């Protein structure tokens, strides 16, 4: 009897030991990838979590995790890290980044992000699309964002700005001069992006029940479901496909599909041609969806076109409203800077008979410094931009100091951290409003055609939109100055 118990106990111990050993092998099997290739890692990876453990436990933002790893690599031009079980090459050297973003970009077209397009059709946009389909979609959409095309949208922005001014005036009179600026800027940017991306007059700024605002707000509203989904994407994204996990509700998908379809039907019925993003999407729809000469593998669906309108809407309203809100906050704290910005705007506008256009914006140098400096300030920490290329590739290139041959799924480049690295660029130069104006050689390099041109384009587009909006708010300040009153806020 005792012998049987001992044998059963030994069998259980054997099975438990085998299970734990197998689990450990699974959690650490890929963690020798970079050491085998002779690439240094900043620190030893934690089983299963790799270097992402602080982020997965909610103790630190993932951008801060990357910043710490960046510092730990010291003077090395790149290093190998692990996000969960996935090897990633963390690139620091500007020359190498230039090759990845520009010269050898054909090898890095995929973002390396989980899309799950079968269950999440709104992810069939240019941000998630891979390979040849990404190249085709980019070729159709990129002309939309040239400087000349953006000028055609000035009238739509101005119309939304007039609505913003009217609403602020009413709110100031009704609520003793107090404004909840974050929500108001979010509604305003919803109107602007909704007009440019969907061709609709939303009037979200006056409509508390705006469906566009509700759906946009829900995307960025954290929940237990969204946190679990993000954790699974890091650990085993294939599980989301197996269990058919949806990123967006069927109601949200149907809402954006119907909104875009109604816009198309209205313009086709009334033969309306506007120089905006919707018109370019309609042209892309004709070339990629309705074209009978395309091969089956080259065809796109109508939902693919809707998905690109959706991603512009989601990416546009949140980034613009956040930048404006922080900028207003800083201007409220520094009345002297606010007055200087207002003075510059009034002087420049007087030269153009009170009109605000692209030429006028180009002369607002001080305001541009404020906005660019504030954007740099708020994106240097938790919202630092990351270029992440992946999808499974092999890339080889020769340099005077080494020959790089990479086989990896992801290559993140921490652009914001590079600009503060004295080994690559000079220290930032501060002017008299050094509380949030940060300048470095990084931005000058971005403006050169042969260095990180993509960064310059994205930054320029953002600045143009915020400049226009910021001017409207500061123009109002001619009658109502912007002040910060902390006693009206409740911290939770």
XYZ file of C-alpha atoms in Angstrom:
492
model
C 0.000 0.000 0.000
C 2.721 2.460 1.005
C 4.762 1.519 -2.043
C 1.786 2.353 -4.270
C 1.392 5.761 -2.581
C 5.099 6.475 -2.975
C 4.984 5.514 -6.644
C 1.889 7.688 -7.197
C 3.563 10.591 -5.393
C 6.714 10.149 -7.461
C 4.637 10.106 -10.643
C 2.862 13.320 -9.672
C 6.158 14.957 -8.774
C 7.571 13.857 -12.106
C 4.610 15.268 -14.002
C 4.726 18.553 -12.046
C 8.471 18.839 -12.627
C 8.045 18.094 -16.325
C 5.249 20.661 -16.595
C 7.250 23.361 -14.811
C 10.292 22.574 -16.931
C 8.237 22.774 -20.127
C 6.650 26.047 -18.978
C 10.054 27.528 -18.190
C 11.405 26.435 -21.585
C 8.404 28.038 -23.281
C 8.837 31.288 -21.358
C 12.584 31.581 -22.018
C 13.096 29.732 -25.314
C 13.468 32.920 -27.380
C 15.408 34.878 -24.734
C 18.762 33.701 -26.067
C 18.066 35.052 -29.551
C 20.239 38.164 -29.294
C 23.076 36.568 -27.358
C 23.408 33.957 -30.110
C 23.715 36.752 -32.662
C 26.275 38.630 -30.573
C 23.958 41.600 -29.912
C 24.095 43.136 -26.454
C 21.016 43.396 -24.269
C 20.536 46.095 -21.592
C 19.696 43.555 -18.854
C 18.657 39.942 -18.361
C 15.058 39.350 -19.517
C 12.466 38.102 -17.061
C 10.939 34.724 -18.027
C 7.787 35.210 -20.112
C 7.743 39.003 -19.608
C 11.136 39.782 -21.115
C 11.902 43.479 -20.551
C 8.216 44.470 -20.533
C 7.395 43.304 -16.987
C 6.981 46.821 -15.430
C 4.566 47.748 -18.200
C 2.588 44.501 -18.051
C 2.122 44.892 -14.286
C 0.897 48.455 -14.730
C 3.823 49.983 -12.847
C 5.305 51.935 -15.755
C 4.244 53.164 -19.165
C 5.791 51.144 -21.978
C 7.398 54.289 -23.394
C 9.225 54.801 -20.092
C 10.331 51.176 -20.155
C 11.912 51.769 -23.554
C 13.558 54.953 -22.301
C 15.155 53.058 -19.410
C 16.394 50.356 -21.769
C 17.737 53.079 -24.049
C 19.785 54.545 -21.209
C 21.065 51.156 -20.112
C 22.527 50.529 -23.570
C 24.939 53.423 -23.016
C 26.962 54.374 -26.087
C 25.954 51.353 -28.162
C 24.251 52.059 -31.458
C 21.598 49.387 -30.984
C 20.684 46.579 -28.646
C 18.469 43.539 -28.382
C 15.428 43.573 -26.110
C 12.448 41.269 -25.549
C 8.800 42.250 -25.334
C 7.350 39.199 -23.671
C 8.807 36.378 -25.822
C 9.316 38.508 -28.946
C 12.895 39.644 -29.806
C 13.122 43.289 -30.821
C 16.060 45.361 -32.023
C 16.154 48.731 -30.229
C 17.848 51.172 -32.603
C 19.668 54.259 -31.287
C 22.076 55.350 -34.008
C 20.674 58.162 -36.238
C 22.487 56.842 -39.308
C 20.964 53.421 -38.875
C 17.529 54.929 -38.243
C 17.911 56.943 -41.439
C 18.483 53.708 -43.354
C 15.430 52.072 -41.786
C 13.094 55.032 -42.316
C 14.332 56.141 -45.742
C 17.087 54.388 -47.687
C 16.103 50.788 -46.938
C 12.474 51.474 -46.145
C 11.259 48.858 -48.628
C 12.401 46.242 -46.132
C 10.445 47.781 -43.262
C 6.975 48.502 -44.584
C 5.099 46.442 -41.976
C 4.303 47.841 -38.558
C 4.489 44.481 -36.829
C 1.220 45.119 -34.973
C -1.630 42.684 -34.475
C -4.652 43.663 -36.559
C -7.097 40.740 -36.489
C -8.817 42.112 -39.590
C -11.175 39.139 -39.942
C -12.929 40.017 -36.694
C -12.003 43.729 -36.687
C -12.674 45.134 -40.186
C -11.933 48.712 -39.075
C -8.297 47.616 -38.669
C -8.007 47.248 -42.450
C -6.445 50.701 -42.583
C -3.057 51.990 -43.639
C -1.730 51.735 -40.079
C -2.168 47.959 -39.879
C -2.068 46.870 -43.534
C 1.047 45.011 -44.645
C 3.079 44.253 -47.738
C 1.861 45.176 -51.202
C -1.588 46.181 -50.010
C 0.022 48.763 -47.714
C 2.098 50.143 -50.600
C -0.966 50.385 -52.821
C -3.058 52.151 -50.189
C -0.227 54.527 -49.291
C 0.214 55.440 -52.951
C -3.471 56.362 -53.157
C -3.703 58.283 -49.890
C -0.356 60.070 -49.514
C -1.193 62.839 -52.062
C -3.958 63.925 -49.678
C -1.481 65.238 -47.136
C 0.627 67.517 -49.318
C 0.790 71.174 -48.309
C -1.269 72.285 -51.319
C -4.054 69.792 -50.608
C -4.218 70.789 -46.942
C -4.775 74.403 -47.971
C -8.096 73.413 -49.537
C -9.347 72.320 -46.115
C -8.775 75.750 -44.534
C -12.367 76.787 -45.150
C -13.705 73.734 -43.333
C -11.407 74.410 -40.374
C -12.448 78.061 -40.317
C -16.127 77.125 -40.285
C -15.595 74.833 -37.289
C -13.494 77.531 -35.594
C -16.325 80.028 -35.888
C -18.573 77.539 -34.135
C -15.970 77.103 -31.403
C -15.769 80.859 -30.800
C -19.532 81.147 -30.570
C -19.771 78.275 -28.077
C -16.932 79.599 -25.917
C -18.592 83.015 -25.810
C -21.851 81.479 -24.575
C -20.059 79.266 -22.041
C -18.055 82.174 -20.636
C -21.227 84.225 -20.124
C -23.218 81.348 -18.603
C -20.581 79.826 -16.308
C -18.781 82.836 -14.827
C -15.924 82.595 -17.294
C -15.060 78.951 -16.575
C -14.446 76.468 -19.399
C -13.663 72.751 -19.274
C -11.119 73.097 -22.050
C -10.239 69.414 -22.544
C -13.738 68.306 -23.514
C -14.365 71.426 -25.568
C -11.177 70.910 -27.577
C -12.098 67.246 -28.096
C -15.510 68.237 -29.462
C -13.970 70.923 -31.643
C -11.387 68.569 -33.151
C -14.189 66.024 -33.676
C -15.996 68.623 -35.790
C -12.837 69.431 -37.784
C -11.798 65.846 -38.453
C -15.392 64.773 -39.055
C -15.711 67.470 -41.687
C -12.407 66.628 -43.391
C -12.543 62.819 -43.061
C -16.283 62.191 -43.511
C -17.465 65.410 -45.117
C -20.121 65.880 -42.432
C -21.166 68.908 -40.380
C -21.280 67.256 -36.978
C -21.688 70.252 -34.647
C -20.428 68.052 -31.799
C -19.398 71.164 -29.903
C -23.074 72.085 -29.410
C -24.489 68.563 -29.329
C -23.893 66.690 -26.051
C -25.376 63.530 -27.627
C -23.136 63.519 -30.716
C -22.666 59.913 -31.864
C -19.265 60.709 -33.393
C -18.035 62.099 -30.080
C -19.373 59.106 -28.152
C -17.737 56.542 -30.424
C -14.470 58.473 -30.514
C -14.401 58.800 -26.734
C -15.047 55.088 -26.201
C -11.971 54.127 -28.225
C -9.667 55.795 -25.698
C -11.697 54.918 -22.617
C -9.693 52.338 -20.599
C -11.538 49.264 -19.375
C -10.723 45.861 -17.943
C -11.536 44.315 -21.323
C -9.141 46.611 -23.179
C -6.343 45.992 -20.662
C -6.732 42.223 -20.987
C -6.758 42.541 -24.775
C -3.515 44.531 -24.757
C -1.884 41.971 -22.451
C -2.904 39.128 -24.776
C -1.567 41.045 -27.798
C 1.821 41.195 -26.081
C 1.794 37.571 -24.938
C 0.028 35.565 -27.653
C -1.893 37.640 -30.230
C -3.049 34.530 -32.085
C -5.420 33.863 -29.161
C -7.457 36.910 -30.178
C -8.060 35.362 -33.595
C -8.861 31.942 -32.142
C -11.448 33.366 -29.746
C -12.556 36.012 -32.290
C -12.092 38.936 -29.905
C -13.509 42.195 -31.262
C -11.722 45.515 -30.817
C -14.852 47.448 -31.707
C -18.515 46.722 -31.193
C -20.737 45.830 -34.153
C -22.598 49.074 -33.464
C -19.421 51.130 -33.899
C -18.485 49.326 -37.126
C -21.971 49.800 -38.548
C -22.085 53.463 -37.496
C -18.874 54.482 -39.296
C -19.715 52.367 -42.335
C -23.150 53.976 -42.697
C -21.778 57.495 -42.092
C -19.189 57.153 -44.843
C -21.605 55.445 -47.223
C -24.165 58.232 -46.793
C -21.503 60.825 -47.590
C -20.524 58.997 -50.784
C -24.142 58.598 -51.900
C -24.891 62.274 -51.272
C -21.884 63.494 -53.259
C -22.536 61.134 -56.140
C -26.203 62.113 -56.245
C -25.502 65.854 -56.190
C -22.293 65.621 -58.235
C -20.419 67.402 -55.432
C -16.627 67.580 -55.615
C -14.769 68.916 -52.566
C -11.000 69.067 -52.093
C -10.883 67.007 -48.924
C -9.894 63.592 -47.645
C -13.299 62.085 -48.463
C -12.873 62.924 -52.133
C -9.512 61.146 -52.223
C -11.054 58.115 -50.545
C -13.813 58.121 -53.148
C -11.163 58.155 -55.872
C -9.354 55.299 -54.120
C -12.678 53.447 -53.951
C -13.084 53.768 -57.722
C -9.539 52.540 -58.394
C -9.307 49.754 -55.806
C -12.876 48.534 -55.219
C -14.997 49.270 -58.290
C -12.314 48.789 -60.951
C -13.300 45.650 -62.952
C -9.802 45.221 -64.398
C -8.178 44.397 -61.049
C -7.129 40.873 -60.176
C -8.898 39.305 -57.162
C -5.792 39.620 -54.964
C -5.479 43.314 -55.862
C -9.063 44.218 -55.007
C -9.996 46.100 -51.846
C -13.374 46.102 -50.169
C -15.545 49.079 -49.333
C -14.876 48.416 -45.646
C -11.138 48.925 -46.323
C -11.914 52.449 -47.521
C -14.158 53.081 -44.497
C -11.374 51.825 -42.213
C -8.983 54.473 -43.531
C -11.527 57.222 -42.950
C -12.019 55.846 -39.453
C -8.299 55.792 -38.560
C -7.919 59.398 -39.732
C -10.844 60.412 -37.551
C -9.595 58.559 -34.453
C -5.941 59.598 -34.835
C -6.817 63.171 -35.728
C -9.244 64.322 -33.071
C -7.394 62.875 -30.054
C -3.888 64.124 -30.921
C -5.061 67.616 -31.843
C -7.326 68.056 -28.825
C -4.660 66.795 -26.403
C -2.005 69.108 -27.837
C -4.331 72.099 -27.710
C -5.441 71.372 -24.155
C -1.895 71.189 -22.825
C -0.919 74.294 -24.760
C -3.870 76.226 -23.307
C -2.928 75.049 -19.851
C 0.639 76.344 -20.213
C -0.553 79.641 -21.676
C -2.917 80.044 -18.723
C 0.017 79.586 -16.338
C 2.216 82.069 -18.194
C 0.235 85.207 -18.912
C 3.318 86.978 -20.305
C 3.758 84.310 -22.983
C 0.028 84.378 -23.704
C 0.153 88.126 -24.260
C 3.175 87.837 -26.547
C 1.482 85.144 -28.652
C -1.703 87.216 -28.891
C 0.241 90.308 -29.872
C 2.031 88.454 -32.670
C -1.258 87.047 -33.994
C -2.967 90.442 -34.062
C 0.018 92.071 -35.798
C 0.237 89.388 -38.479
C -3.522 89.294 -39.053
C -3.582 93.055 -39.534
C -1.198 92.583 -42.479
C -3.710 90.217 -44.108
C -6.847 92.289 -43.462
C -7.880 90.137 -40.534
C -7.834 86.906 -42.531
C -6.128 83.722 -41.381
C -4.544 81.708 -44.208
C -1.465 79.574 -44.862
C 0.744 82.585 -45.558
C -0.346 84.151 -42.309
C 0.426 80.958 -40.372
C 3.947 80.873 -41.793
C 4.671 84.248 -40.213
C 3.554 83.228 -36.707
C 7.070 82.224 -35.627
C 6.683 82.736 -31.898
C 3.399 80.855 -31.736
C 4.969 78.063 -33.748
C 7.769 77.871 -31.189
C 5.245 77.647 -28.361
C 3.251 74.881 -30.025
C 6.261 72.853 -31.135
C 7.844 73.246 -27.741
C 4.687 72.166 -25.950
C 4.229 69.182 -28.253
C 7.794 68.104 -27.571
C 7.236 68.513 -23.854
C 4.111 66.372 -23.621
C 5.379 63.693 -26.017
C 8.774 63.304 -24.388
C 7.387 61.091 -21.657
C 4.253 58.966 -21.727
C 3.317 59.689 -25.330
C 6.744 59.432 -26.962
C 6.440 58.486 -30.636
C 7.791 55.081 -31.559
C 8.550 53.829 -35.038
C 7.985 50.097 -34.895
C 8.629 48.043 -37.994
C 8.186 44.325 -38.194
C 6.310 41.400 -39.629
C 9.182 38.954 -39.998
C 12.060 40.055 -42.209
C 15.751 39.601 -42.890
C 17.923 42.622 -43.586
C 21.644 43.009 -44.152
C 23.736 46.137 -44.489
C 27.404 47.084 -44.161
C 28.875 49.945 -42.154
C 32.475 50.992 -41.467
C 32.081 49.767 -37.906
C 30.151 46.524 -38.475
C 28.034 44.384 -40.771
C 24.441 44.175 -39.587
C 22.343 41.190 -40.521
C 19.017 41.227 -38.735
C 16.381 38.542 -38.522
C 13.708 39.910 -36.249
C 9.985 40.551 -35.976
C 10.136 44.103 -34.681
C 12.522 47.067 -34.765
C 11.469 49.945 -32.500
C 13.282 53.282 -32.798
C 12.950 55.703 -29.877
C 13.093 59.008 -31.736
C 12.362 61.294 -28.811
C 15.163 59.886 -26.711
C 17.710 60.356 -29.489
C 17.272 64.116 -29.550
C 18.367 64.351 -25.896
C 21.376 62.096 -26.311
C 24.525 64.207 -26.218
C 26.423 61.485 -28.057
C 24.353 62.154 -31.172
C 23.134 65.753 -30.933
C 23.939 68.913 -29.036
C 21.990 69.694 -25.878
C 18.672 71.467 -26.425
C 18.864 75.247 -26.596
C 16.288 77.141 -24.498
C 15.110 80.679 -25.202
C 13.515 83.141 -22.776
C 10.344 81.071 -22.370
C 12.263 77.994 -21.361
C 9.411 76.606 -19.252
C 8.269 74.570 -22.224
C 10.146 75.598 -25.363
C 12.584 72.804 -26.141
C 14.722 73.058 -29.256
C 17.544 70.874 -30.463
C 19.408 70.051 -33.632
C 17.024 67.111 -33.966
C 14.293 69.244 -35.530
C 16.741 70.905 -37.914
C 17.885 67.490 -39.058
C 14.261 66.382 -39.465
C 13.698 69.251 -41.883
C 16.442 68.052 -44.244
C 15.192 65.940 -47.084
C 17.783 63.203 -46.571
C 17.185 62.786 -42.842
C 14.002 61.418 -41.247
C 11.680 63.132 -43.737
C 8.677 61.171 -42.453
C 8.991 62.702 -39.004
C 9.056 66.182 -40.449
C 5.890 65.599 -42.474
C 3.906 64.267 -39.525
C 5.082 67.076 -37.255
C 4.322 69.740 -39.837
C 0.780 68.506 -40.394
C 0.062 68.500 -36.674
C 1.532 71.961 -36.162
C -0.513 73.491 -38.977
C -3.767 72.239 -37.482
C -2.936 73.298 -33.942
C -1.635 76.692 -35.084
C -4.911 77.478 -36.766
C -6.896 76.452 -33.719
C -4.573 78.139 -31.236
C -4.886 81.383 -33.137
C -8.644 81.304 -32.780
C -8.452 80.806 -29.032
C -5.846 83.517 -28.535
C -7.863 85.894 -30.689
C -10.726 85.406 -28.252
C -8.263 86.289 -25.510
C -8.379 89.868 -26.790
C -11.572 90.095 -24.741
C -11.167 87.194 -22.305
C -7.677 86.269 -21.119
C -6.917 82.599 -20.408
C -6.356 81.942 -16.713
C -5.829 78.805 -14.675
C -8.115 78.408 -11.667
C -7.215 75.164 -9.862
C -9.999 75.569 -7.301
C -12.613 74.694 -9.914
C -11.166 71.235 -10.517
C -11.893 68.100 -8.539
C -9.093 65.570 -8.415
C -10.091 61.921 -8.199
